[in-house]
């Protein structure tokens, strides 16, 4: 139990670093009307490398952290991240979980899925849906590029933070496809 708590706290520190970097990047990109979002990076490591309970706790706390600064109803990000975690965690049994490329590709698919889901939810509330759709497409492209570039660094940061905290992720046997 102590190991799980150390893992969650260490990875929450990493999530805080990523959230702060994204907030600063969004501040810098505000004149261009582009927003970066990378929820897949918050989910990929937890879903691929951690036990279900520990990973879900991490993802839900990270989602609540995102909800604290969002203008959307509180708990929406946490719920969506939890659902995405469950899907990826159940799918990950067939993947080589320790591979960085698998982590980045998983994060890209989670980003895409959450973007499409949020677009469907939010697009109808915009005054001009066509302009909103183009903006969402631009945000998706920028977010996917950011996830691709920052993904290997962030996965390595999380792994290094767990080792530093004395609670490395368990080595899981790879299951054949």
JSON list of C-alpha atoms in Angstrom, two decimals:
[
{"chain": "A", "resi": 1, "resn": "UNK", "atom": "CA", "xyz": [0.00, 0.00, 0.00]},
{"chain": "A", "resi": 2, "resn": "UNK", "atom": "CA", "xyz": [2.84, 2.38, 0.81]},
{"chain": "A", "resi": 3, "resn": "UNK", "atom": "CA", "xyz": [4.41, 1.62, -2.58]},
{"chain": "A", "resi": 4, "resn": "UNK", "atom": "CA", "xyz": [1.16, 2.49, -4.35]},
{"chain": "A", "resi": 5, "resn": "UNK", "atom": "CA", "xyz": [0.91, 5.79, -2.48]},
{"chain": "A", "resi": 6, "resn": "UNK", "atom": "CA", "xyz": [4.49, 6.68, -3.41]},
{"chain": "A", "resi": 7, "resn": "UNK", "atom": "CA", "xyz": [3.78, 5.84, -7.03]},
{"chain": "A", "resi": 8, "resn": "UNK", "atom": "CA", "xyz": [0.67, 8.01, -7.13]},
{"chain": "A", "resi": 9, "resn": "UNK", "atom": "CA", "xyz": [2.40, 10.96, -5.43]},
{"chain": "A", "resi": 10, "resn": "UNK", "atom": "CA", "xyz": [5.49, 10.74, -7.63]},
{"chain": "A", "resi": 11, "resn": "UNK", "atom": "CA", "xyz": [3.42, 10.55, -10.80]},
{"chain": "A", "resi": 12, "resn": "UNK", "atom": "CA", "xyz": [1.14, 13.36, -9.65]},
{"chain": "A", "resi": 13, "resn": "UNK", "atom": "CA", "xyz": [4.25, 15.53, -9.40]},
{"chain": "A", "resi": 14, "resn": "UNK", "atom": "CA", "xyz": [5.01, 14.61, -13.03]},
{"chain": "A", "resi": 15, "resn": "UNK", "atom": "CA", "xyz": [1.42, 15.41, -14.01]},
{"chain": "A", "resi": 16, "resn": "UNK", "atom": "CA", "xyz": [1.76, 18.80, -12.32]},
{"chain": "A", "resi": 17, "resn": "UNK", "atom": "CA", "xyz": [4.91, 19.52, -14.31]},
{"chain": "A", "resi": 18, "resn": "UNK", "atom": "CA", "xyz": [3.17, 18.60, -17.58]},
{"chain": "A", "resi": 19, "resn": "UNK", "atom": "CA", "xyz": [0.05, 20.60, -16.73]},
{"chain": "A", "resi": 20, "resn": "UNK", "atom": "CA", "xyz": [2.21, 23.64, -15.90]},
{"chain": "A", "resi": 21, "resn": "UNK", "atom": "CA", "xyz": [4.17, 23.32, -19.16]},
{"chain": "A", "resi": 22, "resn": "UNK", "atom": "CA", "xyz": [0.96, 23.04, -21.18]},
{"chain": "A", "resi": 23, "resn": "UNK", "atom": "CA", "xyz": [-0.53, 26.05, -19.37]},
{"chain": "A", "resi": 24, "resn": "UNK", "atom": "CA", "xyz": [2.53, 28.15, -20.20]},
{"chain": "A", "resi": 25, "resn": "UNK", "atom": "CA", "xyz": [2.51, 26.93, -23.79]},
{"chain": "A", "resi": 26, "resn": "UNK", "atom": "CA", "xyz": [-1.18, 27.81, -24.12]},
{"chain": "A", "resi": 27, "resn": "UNK", "atom": "CA", "xyz": [-0.44, 31.26, -22.70]},
{"chain": "A", "resi": 28, "resn": "UNK", "atom": "CA", "xyz": [2.26, 31.77, -25.32]},
{"chain": "A", "resi": 29, "resn": "UNK", "atom": "CA", "xyz": [-0.02, 30.50, -28.11]},
{"chain": "A", "resi": 30, "resn": "UNK", "atom": "CA", "xyz": [-3.03, 32.60, -27.05]},
{"chain": "A", "resi": 31, "resn": "UNK", "atom": "CA", "xyz": [-2.41, 35.32, -29.67]},
{"chain": "A", "resi": 32, "resn": "UNK", "atom": "CA", "xyz": [-2.65, 32.61, -32.36]},
{"chain": "A", "resi": 33, "resn": "UNK", "atom": "CA", "xyz": [-5.94, 31.28, -30.90]},
{"chain": "A", "resi": 34, "resn": "UNK", "atom": "CA", "xyz": [-4.51, 27.78, -30.62]},
{"chain": "A", "resi": 35, "resn": "UNK", "atom": "CA", "xyz": [-4.78, 25.53, -27.58]},
{"chain": "A", "resi": 36, "resn": "UNK", "atom": "CA", "xyz": [-2.66, 22.51, -26.69]},
{"chain": "A", "resi": 37, "resn": "UNK", "atom": "CA", "xyz": [-4.16, 19.61, -24.80]},
{"chain": "A", "resi": 38, "resn": "UNK", "atom": "CA", "xyz": [-2.44, 16.31, -24.03]},
{"chain": "A", "resi": 39, "resn": "UNK", "atom": "CA", "xyz": [-4.62, 14.13, -21.80]},
{"chain": "A", "resi": 40, "resn": "UNK", "atom": "CA", "xyz": [-3.22, 11.03, -23.47]},
{"chain": "A", "resi": 41, "resn": "UNK", "atom": "CA", "xyz": [0.15, 11.67, -21.85]},
{"chain": "A", "resi": 42, "resn": "UNK", "atom": "CA", "xyz": [-1.51, 11.68, -18.43]},
{"chain": "A", "resi": 43, "resn": "UNK", "atom": "CA", "xyz": [-3.12, 8.30, -19.14]},
{"chain": "A", "resi": 44, "resn": "UNK", "atom": "CA", "xyz": [-0.62, 6.29, -21.21]},
{"chain": "A", "resi": 45, "resn": "UNK", "atom": "CA", "xyz": [1.99, 5.45, -18.56]},
{"chain": "A", "resi": 46, "resn": "UNK", "atom": "CA", "xyz": [-0.62, 4.70, -15.90]},
{"chain": "A", "resi": 47, "resn": "UNK", "atom": "CA", "xyz": [-2.66, 2.45, -18.18]},
{"chain": "A", "resi": 48, "resn": "UNK", "atom": "CA", "xyz": [0.30, 0.59, -19.64]},
{"chain": "A", "resi": 49, "resn": "UNK", "atom": "CA", "xyz": [2.62, 0.17, -16.66]},
{"chain": "A", "resi": 50, "resn": "UNK", "atom": "CA", "xyz": [0.68, 0.44, -13.39]},
{"chain": "A", "resi": 51, "resn": "UNK", "atom": "CA", "xyz": [-1.78, -1.86, -11.62]},
{"chain": "A", "resi": 52, "resn": "UNK", "atom": "CA", "xyz": [-5.43, -0.98, -12.12]},
{"chain": "A", "resi": 53, "resn": "UNK", "atom": "CA", "xyz": [-6.08, 0.59, -8.72]},
{"chain": "A", "resi": 54, "resn": "UNK", "atom": "CA", "xyz": [-2.93, 2.70, -8.65]},
{"chain": "A", "resi": 55, "resn": "UNK", "atom": "CA", "xyz": [-3.29, 3.83, -12.27]},
{"chain": "A", "resi": 56, "resn": "UNK", "atom": "CA", "xyz": [-6.96, 4.73, -11.87]},
{"chain": "A", "resi": 57, "resn": "UNK", "atom": "CA", "xyz": [-6.23, 6.76, -8.72]},
{"chain": "A", "resi": 58, "resn": "UNK", "atom": "CA", "xyz": [-3.50, 8.65, -10.55]},
{"chain": "A", "resi": 59, "resn": "UNK", "atom": "CA", "xyz": [-5.67, 9.35, -13.59]},
{"chain": "A", "resi": 60, "resn": "UNK", "atom": "CA", "xyz": [-8.67, 10.50, -11.52]},
{"chain": "A", "resi": 61, "resn": "UNK", "atom": "CA", "xyz": [-6.54, 12.85, -9.40]},
{"chain": "A", "resi": 62, "resn": "UNK", "atom": "CA", "xyz": [-4.91, 14.23, -12.57]},
{"chain": "A", "resi": 63, "resn": "UNK", "atom": "CA", "xyz": [-8.36, 14.74, -14.08]},
{"chain": "A", "resi": 64, "resn": "UNK", "atom": "CA", "xyz": [-9.53, 16.59, -10.98]},
{"chain": "A", "resi": 65, "resn": "UNK", "atom": "CA", "xyz": [-6.42, 18.76, -11.22]},
{"chain": "A", "resi": 66, "resn": "UNK", "atom": "CA", "xyz": [-7.37, 19.62, -14.81]},
{"chain": "A", "resi": 67, "resn": "UNK", "atom": "CA", "xyz": [-10.98, 20.24, -13.73]},
{"chain": "A", "resi": 68, "resn": "UNK", "atom": "CA", "xyz": [-9.88, 22.75, -11.12]},
{"chain": "A", "resi": 69, "resn": "UNK", "atom": "CA", "xyz": [-8.75, 25.18, -13.81]},
{"chain": "A", "resi": 70, "resn": "UNK", "atom": "CA", "xyz": [-11.35, 24.35, -16.46]},
{"chain": "A", "resi": 71, "resn": "UNK", "atom": "CA", "xyz": [-14.52, 26.26, -17.23]},
{"chain": "A", "resi": 72, "resn": "UNK", "atom": "CA", "xyz": [-16.43, 23.02, -17.76]},
{"chain": "A", "resi": 73, "resn": "UNK", "atom": "CA", "xyz": [-18.43, 21.25, -15.03]},
{"chain": "A", "resi": 74, "resn": "UNK", "atom": "CA", "xyz": [-16.20, 19.94, -12.26]},
{"chain": "A", "resi": 75, "resn": "UNK", "atom": "CA", "xyz": [-15.47, 16.25, -12.64]},
{"chain": "A", "resi": 76, "resn": "UNK", "atom": "CA", "xyz": [-15.93, 16.04, -16.41]},
{"chain": "A", "resi": 77, "resn": "UNK", "atom": "CA", "xyz": [-12.22, 15.71, -17.18]},
{"chain": "A", "resi": 78, "resn": "UNK", "atom": "CA", "xyz": [-11.76, 13.20, -14.35]},
{"chain": "A", "resi": 79, "resn": "UNK", "atom": "CA", "xyz": [-14.65, 11.07, -15.61]},
{"chain": "A", "resi": 80, "resn": "UNK", "atom": "CA", "xyz": [-13.44, 11.13, -19.22]},
{"chain": "A", "resi": 81, "resn": "UNK", "atom": "CA", "xyz": [-9.86, 10.34, -18.22]},
{"chain": "A", "resi": 82, "resn": "UNK", "atom": "CA", "xyz": [-11.10, 7.49, -16.04]},
{"chain": "A", "resi": 83, "resn": "UNK", "atom": "CA", "xyz": [-13.10, 6.00, -18.92]},
{"chain": "A", "resi": 84, "resn": "UNK", "atom": "CA", "xyz": [-10.14, 6.35, -21.30]},
{"chain": "A", "resi": 85, "resn": "UNK", "atom": "CA", "xyz": [-7.86, 4.76, -18.69]},
{"chain": "A", "resi": 86, "resn": "UNK", "atom": "CA", "xyz": [-10.20, 1.77, -18.36]},
{"chain": "A", "resi": 87, "resn": "UNK", "atom": "CA", "xyz": [-10.35, 1.27, -22.11]},
{"chain": "A", "resi": 88, "resn": "UNK", "atom": "CA", "xyz": [-6.59, 1.55, -22.62]},
{"chain": "A", "resi": 89, "resn": "UNK", "atom": "CA", "xyz": [-5.76, -0.53, -19.54]},
{"chain": "A", "resi": 90, "resn": "UNK", "atom": "CA", "xyz": [-7.96, -3.39, -20.78]},
{"chain": "A", "resi": 91, "resn": "UNK", "atom": "CA", "xyz": [-6.58, -3.11, -24.30]},
{"chain": "A", "resi": 92, "resn": "UNK", "atom": "CA", "xyz": [-2.97, -2.97, -23.11]},
{"chain": "A", "resi": 93, "resn": "UNK", "atom": "CA", "xyz": [-2.82, -6.66, -22.30]},
{"chain": "A", "resi": 94, "resn": "UNK", "atom": "CA", "xyz": [-1.83, -7.34, -25.88]},
{"chain": "A", "resi": 95, "resn": "UNK", "atom": "CA", "xyz": [0.78, -4.60, -26.21]},
{"chain": "A", "resi": 96, "resn": "UNK", "atom": "CA", "xyz": [4.48, -4.50, -25.32]},
{"chain": "A", "resi": 97, "resn": "UNK", "atom": "CA", "xyz": [3.89, -2.10, -22.43]},
{"chain": "A", "resi": 98, "resn": "UNK", "atom": "CA", "xyz": [7.47, -1.02, -21.72]},
{"chain": "A", "resi": 99, "resn": "UNK", "atom": "CA", "xyz": [8.10, 0.31, -25.22]},
{"chain": "A", "resi": 100, "resn": "UNK", "atom": "CA", "xyz": [8.23, 4.09, -25.52]},
{"chain": "A", "resi": 101, "resn": "UNK", "atom": "CA", "xyz": [6.76, 4.00, -29.02]},
{"chain": "A", "resi": 102, "resn": "UNK", "atom": "CA", "xyz": [3.72, 2.08, -27.75]},
{"chain": "A", "resi": 103, "resn": "UNK", "atom": "CA", "xyz": [3.26, 4.67, -24.98]},
{"chain": "A", "resi": 104, "resn": "UNK", "atom": "CA", "xyz": [3.40, 7.59, -27.41]},
{"chain": "A", "resi": 105, "resn": "UNK", "atom": "CA", "xyz": [1.07, 5.95, -29.93]},
{"chain": "A", "resi": 106, "resn": "UNK", "atom": "CA", "xyz": [-1.36, 5.06, -27.12]},
{"chain": "A", "resi": 107, "resn": "UNK", "atom": "CA", "xyz": [-1.28, 8.68, -25.94]},
{"chain": "A", "resi": 108, "resn": "UNK", "atom": "CA", "xyz": [-1.98, 9.87, -29.49]},
{"chain": "A", "resi": 109, "resn": "UNK", "atom": "CA", "xyz": [-5.01, 7.58, -29.81]},
{"chain": "A", "resi": 110, "resn": "UNK", "atom": "CA", "xyz": [-6.34, 8.65, -26.40]},
{"chain": "A", "resi": 111, "resn": "UNK", "atom": "CA", "xyz": [-5.90, 12.31, -27.41]},
{"chain": "A", "resi": 112, "resn": "UNK", "atom": "CA", "xyz": [-7.76, 11.69, -30.65]},
{"chain": "A", "resi": 113, "resn": "UNK", "atom": "CA", "xyz": [-10.60, 9.81, -28.95]},
{"chain": "A", "resi": 114, "resn": "UNK", "atom": "CA", "xyz": [-11.06, 12.40, -26.22]},
{"chain": "A", "resi": 115, "resn": "UNK", "atom": "CA", "xyz": [-10.88, 15.26, -28.74]},
{"chain": "A", "resi": 116, "resn": "UNK", "atom": "CA", "xyz": [-13.59, 13.73, -30.89]},
{"chain": "A", "resi": 117, "resn": "UNK", "atom": "CA", "xyz": [-15.78, 13.01, -27.86]},
{"chain": "A", "resi": 118, "resn": "UNK", "atom": "CA", "xyz": [-15.38, 16.54, -26.48]},
{"chain": "A", "resi": 119, "resn": "UNK", "atom": "CA", "xyz": [-15.99, 18.02, -29.93]},
{"chain": "A", "resi": 120, "resn": "UNK", "atom": "CA", "xyz": [-19.26, 16.14, -30.21]},
{"chain": "A", "resi": 121, "resn": "UNK", "atom": "CA", "xyz": [-20.27, 17.30, -26.72]},
{"chain": "A", "resi": 122, "resn": "UNK", "atom": "CA", "xyz": [-19.21, 20.94, -27.08]},
{"chain": "A", "resi": 123, "resn": "UNK", "atom": "CA", "xyz": [-19.60, 21.79, -30.76]},
{"chain": "A", "resi": 124, "resn": "UNK", "atom": "CA", "xyz": [-23.37, 22.30, -30.59]},
{"chain": "A", "resi": 125, "resn": "UNK", "atom": "CA", "xyz": [-23.04, 25.00, -27.94]},
{"chain": "A", "resi": 126, "resn": "UNK", "atom": "CA", "xyz": [-20.88, 27.23, -30.13]},
{"chain": "A", "resi": 127, "resn": "UNK", "atom": "CA", "xyz": [-22.51, 30.17, -31.98]},
{"chain": "A", "resi": 128, "resn": "UNK", "atom": "CA", "xyz": [-20.72, 29.32, -35.25]},
{"chain": "A", "resi": 129, "resn": "UNK", "atom": "CA", "xyz": [-20.17, 25.58, -35.51]},
{"chain": "A", "resi": 130, "resn": "UNK", "atom": "CA", "xyz": [-18.14, 25.71, -38.74]},
{"chain": "A", "resi": 131, "resn": "UNK", "atom": "CA", "xyz": [-15.58, 28.13, -37.30]},
{"chain": "A", "resi": 132, "resn": "UNK", "atom": "CA", "xyz": [-15.51, 26.08, -34.12]},
{"chain": "A", "resi": 133, "resn": "UNK", "atom": "CA", "xyz": [-14.84, 22.91, -36.10]},
{"chain": "A", "resi": 134, "resn": "UNK", "atom": "CA", "xyz": [-11.86, 24.51, -37.85]},
{"chain": "A", "resi": 135, "resn": "UNK", "atom": "CA", "xyz": [-10.48, 25.74, -34.54]},
{"chain": "A", "resi": 136, "resn": "UNK", "atom": "CA", "xyz": [-10.87, 22.26, -33.02]},
{"chain": "A", "resi": 137, "resn": "UNK", "atom": "CA", "xyz": [-9.07, 20.75, -36.01]},
{"chain": "A", "resi": 138, "resn": "UNK", "atom": "CA", "xyz": [-6.17, 23.19, -35.56]},
{"chain": "A", "resi": 139, "resn": "UNK", "atom": "CA", "xyz": [-6.09, 22.44, -31.82]},
{"chain": "A", "resi": 140, "resn": "UNK", "atom": "CA", "xyz": [-6.07, 18.70, -32.53]},
{"chain": "A", "resi": 141, "resn": "UNK", "atom": "CA", "xyz": [-3.17, 18.98, -34.97]},
{"chain": "A", "resi": 142, "resn": "UNK", "atom": "CA", "xyz": [-1.09, 21.11, -32.59]},
{"chain": "A", "resi": 143, "resn": "UNK", "atom": "CA", "xyz": [-1.93, 18.83, -29.66]},
{"chain": "A", "resi": 144, "resn": "UNK", "atom": "CA", "xyz": [-0.94, 15.70, -31.57]},
{"chain": "A", "resi": 145, "resn": "UNK", "atom": "CA", "xyz": [2.37, 17.26, -32.63]},
{"chain": "A", "resi": 146, "resn": "UNK", "atom": "CA", "xyz": [3.04, 18.28, -29.01]},
{"chain": "A", "resi": 147, "resn": "UNK", "atom": "CA", "xyz": [2.18, 14.78, -27.77]},
{"chain": "A", "resi": 148, "resn": "UNK", "atom": "CA", "xyz": [4.48, 13.21, -30.35]},
{"chain": "A", "resi": 149, "resn": "UNK", "atom": "CA", "xyz": [7.39, 15.48, -29.41]},
{"chain": "A", "resi": 150, "resn": "UNK", "atom": "CA", "xyz": [6.90, 15.55, -25.62]},
{"chain": "A", "resi": 151, "resn": "UNK", "atom": "CA", "xyz": [5.73, 11.94, -25.24]},
{"chain": "A", "resi": 152, "resn": "UNK", "atom": "CA", "xyz": [9.11, 10.19, -25.00]},
{"chain": "A", "resi": 153, "resn": "UNK", "atom": "CA", "xyz": [10.38, 12.82, -22.55]},
{"chain": "A", "resi": 154, "resn": "UNK", "atom": "CA", "xyz": [7.29, 12.60, -20.34]},
{"chain": "A", "resi": 155, "resn": "UNK", "atom": "CA", "xyz": [7.24, 8.79, -20.26]},
{"chain": "A", "resi": 156, "resn": "UNK", "atom": "CA", "xyz": [10.91, 8.81, -19.32]},
{"chain": "A", "resi": 157, "resn": "UNK", "atom": "CA", "xyz": [10.27, 11.46, -16.66]},
{"chain": "A", "resi": 158, "resn": "UNK", "atom": "CA", "xyz": [7.55, 9.31, -15.11]},
{"chain": "A", "resi": 159, "resn": "UNK", "atom": "CA", "xyz": [9.72, 6.20, -15.11]},
{"chain": "A", "resi": 160, "resn": "UNK", "atom": "CA", "xyz": [12.66, 8.12, -13.63]},
{"chain": "A", "resi": 161, "resn": "UNK", "atom": "CA", "xyz": [10.44, 9.70, -10.96]},
{"chain": "A", "resi": 162, "resn": "UNK", "atom": "CA", "xyz": [9.20, 6.27, -9.88]},
{"chain": "A", "resi": 163, "resn": "UNK", "atom": "CA", "xyz": [12.75, 5.00, -9.62]},
{"chain": "A", "resi": 164, "resn": "UNK", "atom": "CA", "xyz": [13.75, 8.11, -7.66]},
{"chain": "A", "resi": 165, "resn": "UNK", "atom": "CA", "xyz": [10.78, 7.59, -5.30]},
{"chain": "A", "resi": 166, "resn": "UNK", "atom": "CA", "xyz": [11.86, 4.00, -4.71]},
{"chain": "A", "resi": 167, "resn": "UNK", "atom": "CA", "xyz": [8.68, 2.57, -6.23]},
{"chain": "A", "resi": 168, "resn": "UNK", "atom": "CA", "xyz": [9.47, 1.44, -9.78]},
{"chain": "A", "resi": 169, "resn": "UNK", "atom": "CA", "xyz": [6.61, 0.04, -11.82]},
{"chain": "A", "resi": 170, "resn": "UNK", "atom": "CA", "xyz": [6.29, -3.74, -11.75]},
{"chain": "A", "resi": 171, "resn": "UNK", "atom": "CA", "xyz": [7.74, -5.62, -14.68]},
{"chain": "A", "resi": 172, "resn": "UNK", "atom": "CA", "xyz": [4.85, -7.39, -16.30]},
{"chain": "A", "resi": 173, "resn": "UNK", "atom": "CA", "xyz": [5.17, -10.43, -18.48]},
{"chain": "A", "resi": 174, "resn": "UNK", "atom": "CA", "xyz": [4.22, -9.73, -22.03]},
{"chain": "A", "resi": 175, "resn": "UNK", "atom": "CA", "xyz": [1.21, -11.64, -23.24]},
{"chain": "A", "resi": 176, "resn": "UNK", "atom": "CA", "xyz": [1.25, -13.10, -26.73]},
{"chain": "A", "resi": 177, "resn": "UNK", "atom": "CA", "xyz": [-1.18, -11.62, -29.24]}
]
